[in-house]
Each structure stands twice: as structure tokens, then as C-alpha cells.
GROMACS .gro file of C-alpha atoms in nm:
model
  319
    1MET     CA    1  -2.237  -0.811   1.466
    2SER     CA    2  -2.053  -0.688   1.167
    3HIS     CA    3  -1.824  -0.365   1.142
    4VAL     CA    4  -1.796  -0.141   0.859
    5THR     CA    5  -1.487   0.012   0.741
    6ARG     CA    6  -1.463   0.341   0.619
    7VAL     CA    7  -1.164   0.282   0.410
    8ALA     CA    8  -0.908   0.511   0.084
    9ALA     CA    9  -0.714   0.328  -0.138
   10ILE     CA   10  -0.535   0.512  -0.341
   11ASP     CA   11  -0.290   0.386  -0.646
   12CYS     CA   12  -0.024   0.596  -0.794
   13GLY     CA   13   0.097   0.428  -1.144
   14THR     CA   14   0.256   0.590  -1.430
   15ASN     CA   15   0.024   0.750  -1.589
   16SER     CA   16  -0.268   0.899  -1.347
   17ILE     CA   17  -0.328   0.888  -0.991
   18ARG     CA   18  -0.662   0.694  -0.821
   19LEU     CA   19  -0.873   0.748  -0.497
   20LEU     CA   20  -1.114   0.515  -0.349
   21VAL     CA   21  -1.329   0.582  -0.057
   22ALA     CA   22  -1.536   0.333   0.000
   23ASP     CA   23  -1.724   0.120   0.305
   24ILE     CA   24  -1.652  -0.219   0.360
   25ASP     CA   25  -1.832  -0.517   0.524
   26PRO     CA   26  -1.594  -0.802   0.573
   27GLU     CA   27  -1.863  -1.049   0.665
   28ALA     CA   28  -2.137  -0.916   0.448
   29GLY     CA   29  -1.885  -0.916   0.140
   30THR     CA   30  -1.940  -0.575   0.015
   31LEU     CA   31  -1.745  -0.298  -0.097
   32VAL     CA   32  -1.984   0.030  -0.115
   33ASP     CA   33  -1.852   0.337  -0.291
   34LEU     CA   34  -1.834   0.654  -0.157
   35ASP     CA   35  -1.559   0.872  -0.373
   36ARG     CA   36  -1.399   0.725  -0.691
   37ARG     CA   37  -1.198   0.952  -0.879
   38MET     CA   38  -0.890   0.953  -1.125
   39GLU     CA   39  -0.652   1.272  -1.233
   40VAL     CA   40  -0.368   1.238  -1.511
   41VAL     CA   41  -0.037   1.306  -1.338
   42ARG     CA   42   0.162   1.112  -1.583
   43LEU     CA   43   0.439   1.030  -1.308
   44GLY     CA   44   0.671   0.833  -1.548
   45GLN     CA   45   0.705   1.086  -1.771
   46GLY     CA   46   1.046   1.004  -1.946
   47VAL     CA   47   1.133   0.746  -1.641
   48ASP     CA   48   1.160   0.494  -1.881
   49ARG     CA   49   1.453   0.734  -2.037
   50THR     CA   50   1.619   0.907  -1.737
   51GLY     CA   51   1.582   0.683  -1.444
   52ARG     CA   52   1.422   0.948  -1.262
   53ILE     CA   53   1.092   1.101  -1.212
   54ALA     CA   54   1.100   1.441  -1.370
   55PRO     CA   55   1.063   1.745  -1.095
   56GLU     CA   56   0.705   1.872  -1.281
   57ALA     CA   57   0.545   1.523  -1.294
   58MET     CA   58   0.644   1.502  -0.867
   59ALA     CA   59   0.487   1.872  -0.847
   60ARG     CA   60   0.140   1.705  -1.052
   61THR     CA   61   0.115   1.406  -0.872
   62LEU     CA   62   0.239   1.545  -0.502
   63ASP     CA   63  -0.033   1.832  -0.590
   64ALA     CA   64  -0.322   1.554  -0.627
   65ALA     CA   65  -0.185   1.352  -0.340
   66ARG     CA   66  -0.279   1.676  -0.109
   67ARG     CA   67  -0.629   1.719  -0.270
   68TYR     CA   68  -0.692   1.362  -0.226
   69ALA     CA   69  -0.607   1.396   0.180
   70ALA     CA   70  -0.876   1.696   0.198
   71ILE     CA   71  -1.106   1.414   0.090
   72CYS     CA   72  -0.992   1.185   0.345
   73THR     CA   73  -1.084   1.417   0.583
   74ASP     CA   74  -1.393   1.553   0.487
   75LEU     CA   75  -1.549   1.161   0.442
   76GLY     CA   76  -1.411   1.041   0.780
   77VAL     CA   77  -1.163   0.797   0.628
   78GLU     CA   78  -1.033   0.538   0.924
   79ALA     CA   79  -0.758   0.399   0.714
   80ILE     CA   80  -0.556   0.493   0.387
   81ARG     CA   81  -0.332   0.270   0.205
   82PHE     CA   82  -0.123   0.438  -0.036
   83VAL     CA   83   0.054   0.259  -0.301
   84ALA     CA   84   0.260   0.317  -0.599
   85THR     CA   85   0.370   0.070  -0.892
   86SER     CA   86   0.575   0.049  -1.177
   87ALA     CA   87   0.694   0.416  -1.238
   88SER     CA   88   0.799   0.458  -0.855
   89ARG     CA   89   0.975   0.130  -0.858
   90ASP     CA   90   1.186   0.191  -1.147
   91ALA     CA   91   1.297   0.588  -1.006
   92GLU     CA   92   1.639   0.696  -0.881
   93ASN     CA   93   1.476   0.939  -0.702
   94ARG     CA   94   1.199   0.752  -0.569
   95ASP     CA   95   1.289   0.833  -0.196
   96GLU     CA   96   1.197   1.217  -0.260
   97PHE     CA   97   0.861   1.094  -0.361
   98VAL     CA   98   0.774   0.900  -0.095
   99ALA     CA   99   0.891   1.190   0.161
  100GLY     CA  100   0.666   1.369  -0.068
  101VAL     CA  101   0.342   1.149   0.020
  102ARG     CA  102   0.401   1.094   0.356
  103ASP     CA  103   0.383   1.465   0.416
  104ALA     CA  104   0.073   1.481   0.225
  105LEU     CA  105  -0.132   1.196   0.358
  106GLY     CA  106   0.015   1.137   0.708
  107VAL     CA  107   0.096   0.757   0.612
  108GLU     CA  108   0.369   0.586   0.448
  109PRO     CA  109   0.342   0.504   0.074
  110GLU     CA  110   0.433   0.142  -0.048
  111VAL     CA  111   0.642   0.107  -0.341
  112ILE     CA  112   0.486  -0.257  -0.432
  113GLY     CA  113   0.612  -0.547  -0.627
  114GLY     CA  114   0.483  -0.612  -1.026
  115VAL     CA  115   0.329  -0.963  -0.850
  116GLU     CA  116   0.178  -0.798  -0.544
  117GLU     CA  117   0.048  -0.531  -0.790
  118ALA     CA  118  -0.101  -0.849  -0.982
  119ALA     CA  119  -0.228  -0.992  -0.677
  120LEU     CA  120  -0.431  -0.677  -0.584
  121SER     CA  121  -0.561  -0.632  -0.951
  122PHE     CA  122  -0.675  -1.014  -0.929
  123ARG     CA  123  -0.885  -0.950  -0.613
  124GLY     CA  124  -1.041  -0.653  -0.696
  125ALA     CA  125  -1.111  -0.781  -1.054
  126THR     CA  126  -1.238  -1.104  -0.978
  127GLY     CA  127  -1.434  -1.020  -0.702
  128MET     CA  128  -1.786  -0.950  -0.910
  129ILE     CA  129  -1.711  -1.190  -1.226
  130GLY     CA  130  -1.996  -1.469  -1.211
  131ARG     CA  131  -1.832  -1.603  -1.459
  132PRO     CA  132  -1.617  -1.961  -1.405
  133GLY     CA  133  -1.274  -1.993  -1.374
  134PRO     CA  134  -0.975  -2.008  -1.381
  135TYR     CA  135  -0.928  -1.646  -1.449
  136LEU     CA  136  -0.624  -1.461  -1.643
  137VAL     CA  137  -0.686  -1.075  -1.511
  138ILE     CA  138  -0.453  -0.803  -1.746
  139ASP     CA  139  -0.417  -0.498  -1.578
  140LEU     CA  140  -0.217  -0.270  -1.836
  141GLY     CA  141  -0.127   0.011  -1.690
  142GLY     CA  142   0.148   0.311  -1.778
  143GLY     CA  143   0.475   0.151  -1.710
  144SER     CA  144   0.397  -0.221  -1.689
  145THR     CA  145   0.125  -0.502  -1.749
  146GLU     CA  146   0.063  -0.731  -1.479
  147VAL     CA  147  -0.047  -1.131  -1.592
  148VAL     CA  148  -0.217  -1.291  -1.299
  149LEU     CA  149  -0.389  -1.632  -1.326
  150GLY     CA  150  -0.590  -1.813  -1.045
  151GLU     CA  151  -0.940  -1.870  -0.950
  152GLN     CA  152  -1.036  -1.791  -0.568
  153SER     CA  153  -0.655  -1.638  -0.546
  154PRO     CA  154  -0.398  -1.602  -0.797
  155ALA     CA  155  -0.161  -1.973  -0.886
  156ALA     CA  156   0.074  -1.741  -1.098
  157ALA     CA  157   0.173  -1.402  -1.156
  158HIS     CA  158   0.377  -1.194  -1.392
  159SER     CA  159   0.475  -0.831  -1.453
  160MET     CA  160   0.585  -0.744  -1.790
  161ASP     CA  161   0.749  -0.412  -1.814
  162VAL     CA  162   0.542  -0.286  -2.125
  163GLY     CA  163   0.263   0.001  -2.081
  164CYS     CA  164   0.124   0.230  -2.237
  165VAL     CA  165   0.350   0.516  -2.156
  166ARG     CA  166   0.670   0.332  -2.223
  167ILE     CA  167   0.506   0.224  -2.565
  168THR     CA  168   0.469   0.532  -2.679
  169GLU     CA  169   0.770   0.712  -2.551
  170ARG     CA  170   1.001   0.400  -2.674
  171HIS     CA  171   0.807   0.350  -2.987
  172LEU     CA  172   0.499   0.541  -3.103
  173LEU     CA  173   0.665   0.901  -3.230
  174SER     CA  174   0.477   0.983  -3.508
  175ASP     CA  175   0.134   1.099  -3.529
  176PRO     CA  176  -0.051   0.846  -3.612
  177PRO     CA  177   0.245   0.592  -3.566
  178THR     CA  178   0.422   0.485  -3.883
  179PRO     CA  179   0.396   0.097  -3.977
  180GLU     CA  180   0.734   0.066  -3.844
  181GLN     CA  181   0.716   0.216  -3.514
  182VAL     CA  182   0.392   0.000  -3.458
  183ALA     CA  183   0.592  -0.321  -3.593
  184ALA     CA  184   0.886  -0.235  -3.340
  185ALA     CA  185   0.641  -0.151  -3.062
  186VAL     CA  186   0.474  -0.543  -3.163
  187ALA     CA  187   0.794  -0.690  -3.150
  188ASP     CA  188   0.855  -0.532  -2.789
  189VAL     CA  189   0.536  -0.647  -2.658
  190HIS     CA  190   0.574  -0.998  -2.790
  191ALA     CA  191   0.910  -1.064  -2.627
  192ALA     CA  192   0.777  -0.932  -2.307
  193LEU     CA  193   0.461  -1.189  -2.342
  194ASP     CA  194   0.703  -1.462  -2.409
  195VAL     CA  195   0.869  -1.434  -2.077
  196ALA     CA  196   0.530  -1.379  -1.914
  197ILE     CA  197   0.407  -1.719  -2.047
  198ALA     CA  198   0.716  -1.886  -2.000
  199GLU     CA  199   0.586  -1.782  -1.586
  200VAL     CA  200   0.210  -1.798  -1.608
  201PRO     CA  201   0.023  -2.107  -1.799
  202VAL     CA  202  -0.231  -1.864  -1.975
  203GLY     CA  203  -0.379  -2.158  -2.169
  204ARG     CA  204  -0.559  -2.253  -1.866
  205THR     CA  205  -0.766  -1.962  -1.889
  206ARG     CA  206  -1.179  -1.938  -1.886
  207THR     CA  207  -1.232  -1.604  -1.850
  208LEU     CA  208  -1.016  -1.328  -1.968
  209VAL     CA  209  -1.067  -1.036  -1.810
  210GLY     CA  210  -0.891  -0.693  -1.881
  211VAL     CA  211  -0.908  -0.374  -1.615
  212ALA     CA  212  -0.718  -0.057  -1.630
  213GLY     CA  213  -0.770   0.296  -1.908
  214SER     CA  214  -0.649   0.134  -2.192
  215VAL     CA  215  -0.885  -0.174  -2.167
  216THR     CA  216  -1.197   0.031  -2.041
  217THR     CA  217  -1.124   0.305  -2.282
  218VAL     CA  218  -1.080   0.026  -2.597
  219THR     CA  219  -1.440  -0.102  -2.421
  220ALA     CA  220  -1.602   0.239  -2.452
  221HIS     CA  221  -1.481   0.252  -2.831
  222ALA     CA  222  -1.565  -0.107  -2.918
  223LEU     CA  223  -1.953  -0.053  -2.770
  224GLY     CA  224  -1.979   0.304  -2.956
  225LEU     CA  225  -2.044   0.481  -2.675
  226ASP     CA  226  -2.074   0.880  -2.717
  227ARG     CA  227  -1.914   0.957  -2.322
  228TYR     CA  228  -1.757   0.724  -2.068
  229ARG     CA  229  -2.005   0.547  -1.904
  230PRO     CA  230  -1.882   0.292  -1.637
  231ASP     CA  231  -2.215   0.113  -1.622
  232ARG     CA  232  -2.186   0.020  -1.968
  233ILE     CA  233  -1.815  -0.064  -1.938
  234ASP     CA  234  -1.822  -0.241  -1.605
  235GLY     CA  235  -1.911  -0.629  -1.681
  236ALA     CA  236  -1.876  -0.553  -2.065
  237THR     CA  237  -1.868  -0.905  -2.276
  238LEU     CA  238  -1.707  -0.854  -2.625
  239THR     CA  239  -1.585  -1.061  -2.898
  240VAL     CA  240  -1.211  -1.113  -2.944
  241ASP     CA  241  -1.317  -1.003  -3.289
  242GLN     CA  242  -1.466  -0.707  -3.142
  243VAL     CA  243  -1.217  -0.616  -2.952
  244VAL     CA  244  -0.924  -0.603  -3.236
  245ALA     CA  245  -1.125  -0.399  -3.472
  246ALA     CA  246  -1.135  -0.163  -3.190
  247CYS     CA  247  -0.784  -0.174  -3.119
  248ASP     CA  248  -0.723  -0.126  -3.489
  249ASP     CA  249  -0.886   0.182  -3.512
  250LEU     CA  250  -0.762   0.355  -3.238
  251ILE     CA  251  -0.392   0.273  -3.324
  252ALA     CA  252  -0.439   0.429  -3.675
  253ARG     CA  253  -0.592   0.757  -3.605
  254ASP     CA  254  -0.411   1.087  -3.564
  255ARG     CA  255  -0.431   1.250  -3.206
  256ASP     CA  256  -0.687   1.530  -3.341
  257SER     CA  257  -0.945   1.220  -3.353
  258ARG     CA  258  -0.869   1.035  -3.068
  259ALA     CA  259  -0.933   1.398  -2.884
  260ALA     CA  260  -1.298   1.441  -3.058
  261LEU     CA  261  -1.385   1.066  -2.937
  262GLY     CA  262  -1.657   1.140  -2.679
  263PHE     CA  263  -1.510   0.875  -2.400
  264MET     CA  264  -1.146   0.996  -2.440
  265HIS     CA  265  -0.999   1.100  -2.129
  266PRO     CA  266  -0.769   1.445  -2.211
  267GLY     CA  267  -0.463   1.246  -2.039
  268ARG     CA  268  -0.504   0.967  -2.235
  269ILE     CA  269  -0.508   1.056  -2.614
  270ASP     CA  270  -0.173   1.026  -2.626
  271VAL     CA  271  -0.099   0.698  -2.513
  272ILE     CA  272  -0.385   0.514  -2.621
  273ALA     CA  273  -0.276   0.371  -2.937
  274ALA     CA  274  -0.011   0.206  -2.730
  275GLY     CA  275  -0.266   0.116  -2.478
  276ALA     CA  276  -0.458  -0.050  -2.749
  277LEU     CA  277  -0.142  -0.212  -2.936
  278ILE     CA  278  -0.032  -0.379  -2.619
  279TRP     CA  279  -0.441  -0.529  -2.544
  280ARG     CA  280  -0.484  -0.642  -2.882
  281GLU     CA  281  -0.141  -0.856  -2.888
  282VAL     CA  282  -0.242  -0.951  -2.568
  283VAL     CA  283  -0.614  -1.067  -2.642
  284LEU     CA  284  -0.476  -1.283  -2.921
  285ARG     CA  285  -0.196  -1.416  -2.787
  286VAL     CA  286  -0.392  -1.589  -2.528
  287GLN     CA  287  -0.660  -1.672  -2.753
  288ARG     CA  288  -0.363  -1.899  -2.898
  289GLU     CA  289  -0.222  -2.039  -2.587
  290VAL     CA  290  -0.580  -2.143  -2.512
  291ALA     CA  291  -0.656  -2.297  -2.855
  292ALA     CA  292  -0.293  -2.491  -2.837
  293ALA     CA  293  -0.400  -2.655  -2.471
  294GLY     CA  294  -0.732  -2.778  -2.665
  295GLY     CA  295  -0.957  -2.507  -2.491
  296SER     CA  296  -1.179  -2.184  -2.673
  297LEU     CA  297  -1.161  -1.797  -2.600
  298THR     CA  298  -1.376  -1.613  -2.796
  299GLU     CA  299  -1.469  -1.343  -2.559
  300VAL     CA  300  -1.343  -1.072  -2.331
  301VAL     CA  301  -1.460  -0.965  -2.004
  302THR     CA  302  -1.422  -0.551  -1.924
  303SER     CA  303  -1.353  -0.483  -1.536
  304GLU     CA  304  -1.411  -0.101  -1.370
  305HIS     CA  305  -1.328  -0.288  -1.026
  306ASP     CA  306  -0.935  -0.358  -1.039
  307ILE     CA  307  -0.619  -0.281  -0.830
  308LEU     CA  308  -0.818   0.029  -0.627
  309ASP     CA  309  -1.073  -0.248  -0.513
  310GLY     CA  310  -0.830  -0.501  -0.429
  311ILE     CA  311  -0.607  -0.204  -0.193
  312ALA     CA  312  -0.977  -0.105  -0.052
  313TRP     CA  313  -1.016  -0.470   0.035
  314SER     CA  314  -0.669  -0.541   0.185
  315ILE     CA  315  -0.698  -0.275   0.449
  316ALA     CA  316  -1.043  -0.404   0.595
  317THR     CA  317  -0.949  -0.754   0.548
  318PRO     CA  318  -0.556  -0.795   0.540
  319ALA     CA  319  -0.393  -1.130   0.457
   0.00000   0.00000   0.00000
């Protein structure tokens, strides 16, 4: 007889902290959402420049962790896994952050490396795609972007030290960004992609899957949505041209214009230009690499299922 496990997955990234409470039946291979939510806490505020988590950013994040703890208690969660990624990896004062999370949730937070982050994202993103592999999953975060290729499981992965918060803080300082700032950001992303592609043979890609908030926001824009609709965004297939056009438009807009878009989360207004820039350059580079390998890539898939789902599965079905 199959056993359903109620788990809580928490993904604490550079820009946001997210919670998924789900019932998982490993035998049936089902994951049923009970609660899925996100708060923009900007944990990575200034980390790229100072090497430390700012006190106000840490306070925002630990407050959110305490709220998530209350939800887990109310829903009768059996097991919690808290995973922290790029900003926590890079911060000198991460031990203080770890202790704060431990006090809030009663579990030991895990500050994972980029390769494990990529593997969890792959597990979450490819579970319900229903398209042919090899899959290339791109998890575009605030501080890093994971690139992972595989079929049933990851075969190659790399974590690029570029994300929507980092690129905004490094380069996109004007509103809207100047052509010079955009060019510098593009050069930064290209350099990171050169390293990634030396490790991950992206030319083998048959299905390109994008996950996380920058990608889903670009997708909402490409679909012309007047509000954020996960049911329309999850599994959406766009042409490369549609993706590039949506990215170009978001990069060119000023802050007020971005804020006026009905699907735009308030916490993403200031960083979506960088997120769109990264996603545009990744999609175009992968398309060129596939063509160079004798293939063709004309479409891109967006998934609402990502590292959160991978974390939840890892609790119920540990490797």
C-alpha cells in the first residue's frame, strides 16, 4: 500500500524565499500542492559588493521563515527541507543566517552548491514536461543561473555566477539602462556562458526548459497576460522569436512602465530587465550551439515546476 508523505520544501535564493507544502506519493509518482507561495526578501542585497548579507535583508528573510514555520505547523507537515543557494554560499556571515533559520524552523538549513542546485531544479522541472530529451534546464535566479543537461537525470551541470540581482547591481544602474550598460551586461553573460558551455554540451539539447521568476515573467509578457496566471504560464511553449521580442521590450522599458504591467510582481520590477537580458542571451546561445551540432531549436518551454518541486521530491524519495 502506498504511503503519502506531507513535506515542506523551502527555497531561499538571492531575491526570494519560497515555500511548497505538498503531499507526495512515491509509488504513484504524484505530488499534490497544498500551499505554494513566494516572498521577495532580496537576501542577496549588496552581497556581490560587500561579501556579507545586509542586516535588513537577513531580518526580512528570517521573518518570512518564521511565517513559513507557522504554516508548516498548521498543515501538519512531517518533514521540512530548507535549501539556501547563491547569496548564502557567497556571504561571509552565512553562519549567522544559518543559526537564524535553525531557530525559526527547527531544522538545519542546507547551503548547497551550484551543481546540487542544478540537479534539484532538473528533477523538479522535467517531471511533467512530456517532451523529448535531452532536456536543458535553465534555472535563472537572482545570484546564479544553473545550466543542467540530461534525460532521466542530470548528465552535466554548471552554475554561472550571473543572475538578475547580480547583473542589475553590476551593470543596469540607469532607468532604463543605457546601451553601454546593456552591452557590459551582455559581455558579462557571454563570458559566463563560454565557461558553462565548455562543461555542458548544450548542442545536444532537444527541449530547452526555463524555470524561475525571470523566465515566468518574460513568458507572461510574451503571452500578453493582464495578470500573473500560472495555469497559462506552466508548460507554455514559445518560439525563440517570441522570447527575444518579450525580453527586448522589458529591457527597454523604464521602471514605471514595468510596474504598470499587470503580471509584474512588485519585487521583480527592479531586476526584470537583467533577468530578461540573461534569458535572451541564454536562449540565443543555445539555439546557435544546437544549430552548430546539426540540430534545430525553434521553441522554448516554461515550467512553473522547479527547484521547489525537486526539493520536495528529495524529502520523500531520497537518493
